[in-house]
Amino acid sequence: MTDPSRLRIGTQEREDALQALGEHFAAGRLPVDEYDQRVAKAVQAETRADVEPLFEDLPQPHPSFLAPPPPIPYGTPSPVPYNLPPPVPYDQQLSSRHKVPAGVLQLFLPFGIGRFYMGDTATGVAQLITAFFGVGVLWCWIDAIILLVTGGTDGDGRRLRG
């Protein structure tokens, strides 16, 4: 986490510092020349660290941005520094396998090789066994066309990448 004193300040913070210095000047805590020096430094300040020394020897009021953050009550979850995307349900996750290589393997090596590539070994073994009877080759070609057109799922049930 970034050190809060290194954070840049804007016009509103500078105006808050000038107003607090004006109150100290009106209360008689700062002589005119010292007030002028502190105002010049506050106008040129770029970070909180540039403003902090201007109020080290002065009581309240200080600019509100110099106040420490309120303590987080016990049991309160700490704020997340960025928004995390919601988790994707398992059935909507994409596989690490792609549909084009699976379809091409099914088409040119019609022995269930594309199914083995996808991790669907049960269908791959069935296509391999039926390929020896001649029917399995037709099955593999039809399966290849379906894979190339609509995609499919891998052995874990995740959609194949496009």
Coordinates of C-alpha atoms in Angstrom, one line a residue:
M1 CA 0.0 0.0 0.0
T2 CA 1.2 3.5 -0.8
D3 CA 2.4 5.7 2.1
P4 CA -0.4 8.3 2.6
S5 CA 2.1 11.1 3.0
R6 CA 3.3 10.6 -0.6
L7 CA -0.2 11.1 -2.1
R8 CA -0.6 14.1 -4.2
I9 CA -3.0 16.9 -3.1
G10 CA -5.3 19.0 -5.2
T11 CA -6.7 22.5 -5.1
Q12 CA -9.3 21.7 -2.4
E13 CA -6.6 20.3 0.0
R14 CA -4.5 23.4 -0.6
E15 CA -7.5 25.7 0.2
D16 CA -8.2 23.7 3.4
A17 CA -4.5 24.2 4.5
L18 CA -4.7 27.9 3.7
Q19 CA -8.0 28.3 5.7
A20 CA -6.5 26.5 8.7
L21 CA -3.4 28.7 8.5
G22 CA -5.7 31.7 8.4
E23 CA -7.4 30.6 11.6
H24 CA -4.0 30.2 13.3
F25 CA -3.0 33.7 12.1
A26 CA -6.3 35.2 13.3
A27 CA -5.8 33.5 16.7
G28 CA -2.3 35.2 17.0
R29 CA -0.3 32.0 16.8
L30 CA 1.6 33.0 13.7
P31 CA 3.4 36.4 13.1
V32 CA 2.8 38.0 9.7
D33 CA 6.1 37.0 8.1
E34 CA 5.9 33.3 9.3
Y35 CA 2.3 33.2 8.1
D36 CA 3.3 34.5 4.6
Q37 CA 6.1 31.8 4.4
R38 CA 3.7 29.0 5.4
V39 CA 1.1 30.2 2.9
A40 CA 3.6 30.2 0.1
K41 CA 4.7 26.7 1.0
A42 CA 1.1 25.5 1.2
V43 CA 0.3 27.0 -2.3
Q44 CA 3.4 25.2 -3.8
A45 CA 2.7 21.9 -2.0
E46 CA 2.3 18.9 -4.2
T47 CA 2.0 16.1 -1.6
R48 CA 0.6 15.6 1.9
A49 CA 4.2 15.4 3.1
D50 CA 4.7 19.0 1.9
V51 CA 1.8 20.2 4.1
E52 CA 2.4 18.2 7.2
P53 CA 5.4 20.3 8.5
L54 CA 3.4 23.4 8.3
F55 CA 1.1 22.2 11.1
E56 CA 3.5 20.2 13.3
D57 CA 3.9 22.9 15.9
L58 CA 0.3 24.2 15.7
P59 CA -2.7 22.9 17.7
Q60 CA -6.0 22.1 15.9
P61 CA -7.5 23.1 13.5
H62 CA -5.5 21.2 10.9
P63 CA -6.7 20.4 7.4
S64 CA -9.1 17.5 7.4
F65 CA -7.0 15.5 4.9
L66 CA -4.1 15.3 7.4
A67 CA -6.2 13.5 10.0
P68 CA -5.4 9.8 10.4
P69 CA -8.0 7.5 9.0
P70 CA -10.6 6.2 11.5
P71 CA -9.7 2.7 12.9
I72 CA -11.5 -0.2 11.3
P73 CA -13.8 -1.9 13.9
Y74 CA -12.8 -5.5 14.8
G75 CA -14.5 -8.0 12.6
T76 CA -15.0 -5.7 9.6
P77 CA -13.5 -7.0 6.4
S78 CA -10.8 -4.8 5.0
P79 CA -11.7 -2.9 1.8
V80 CA -10.6 -4.6 -1.4
P81 CA -8.3 -2.2 -3.3
Y82 CA -9.8 -3.2 -6.7
N83 CA -12.9 -4.9 -8.0
L84 CA -12.4 -8.5 -8.8
P85 CA -14.5 -10.1 -11.5
P86 CA -17.1 -12.5 -10.3
P87 CA -16.1 -16.2 -10.4
V88 CA -17.2 -18.0 -13.6
P89 CA -19.3 -21.1 -12.9
Y90 CA -17.5 -24.3 -13.8
D91 CA -19.9 -25.3 -16.5
Q92 CA -19.3 -21.9 -18.3
Q93 CA -15.5 -22.1 -18.1
L94 CA -13.6 -22.6 -21.3
S95 CA -11.4 -25.6 -21.9
S96 CA -7.7 -25.4 -22.7
R97 CA -8.5 -27.4 -25.9
H98 CA -9.6 -25.8 -29.1
K99 CA -12.4 -27.1 -31.4
V100 CA -10.5 -26.6 -34.7
P101 CA -7.7 -29.1 -33.9
A102 CA -10.2 -31.5 -32.5
G103 CA -12.3 -31.4 -35.6
V104 CA -9.3 -31.6 -38.0
L105 CA -8.0 -34.6 -36.1
Q106 CA -11.4 -36.3 -36.3
L107 CA -11.6 -35.6 -40.0
F108 CA -8.2 -36.7 -41.1
L109 CA -7.4 -39.4 -38.5
P110 CA -10.9 -41.0 -38.2
F111 CA -10.0 -43.3 -35.3
G112 CA -11.3 -41.1 -32.4
I113 CA -8.0 -39.2 -32.2
G114 CA -9.9 -35.8 -31.9
R115 CA -11.8 -37.2 -29.0
F116 CA -8.6 -38.4 -27.3
Y117 CA -7.2 -34.8 -27.8
M118 CA -10.3 -33.4 -26.1
G119 CA -10.0 -35.7 -23.2
D120 CA -13.1 -37.6 -24.0
T121 CA -11.5 -41.1 -23.9
A122 CA -14.7 -43.1 -23.6
T123 CA -16.0 -41.8 -26.9
G124 CA -12.5 -42.0 -28.4
V125 CA -12.2 -45.7 -27.5
A126 CA -15.7 -46.4 -28.9
Q127 CA -14.8 -44.7 -32.2
L128 CA -11.5 -46.5 -32.4
I129 CA -13.2 -49.9 -31.9
T130 CA -16.0 -49.2 -34.4
A131 CA -13.4 -47.8 -37.0
F132 CA -12.3 -51.4 -37.6
F133 CA -15.8 -52.3 -38.7
G134 CA -16.0 -49.5 -41.2
V135 CA -18.9 -47.7 -39.5
G136 CA -16.7 -45.9 -37.1
V137 CA -15.0 -43.9 -39.9
L138 CA -18.4 -42.4 -40.9
W139 CA -19.1 -41.6 -37.2
C140 CA -15.8 -39.8 -36.9
W141 CA -16.4 -37.7 -40.0
I142 CA -19.9 -36.7 -38.8
D143 CA -18.4 -36.0 -35.4
A144 CA -15.7 -33.8 -37.0
I145 CA -18.2 -31.7 -38.8
I146 CA -20.3 -31.2 -35.7
L147 CA -17.1 -30.2 -33.7
L148 CA -16.0 -27.7 -36.4
V149 CA -19.5 -26.1 -36.7
T150 CA -20.8 -26.1 -33.1
G151 CA -17.8 -26.9 -31.0
G152 CA -18.2 -29.3 -28.1
T153 CA -17.1 -30.1 -24.6
D154 CA -13.9 -31.6 -23.3
G155 CA -13.7 -34.6 -21.0
D156 CA -14.4 -32.3 -18.0
G157 CA -17.5 -30.8 -19.6
R158 CA -16.0 -27.4 -20.4
R159 CA -16.7 -25.7 -23.7
L160 CA -14.0 -25.9 -26.3
R161 CA -12.3 -22.7 -27.3
G162 CA -13.1 -21.3 -30.8

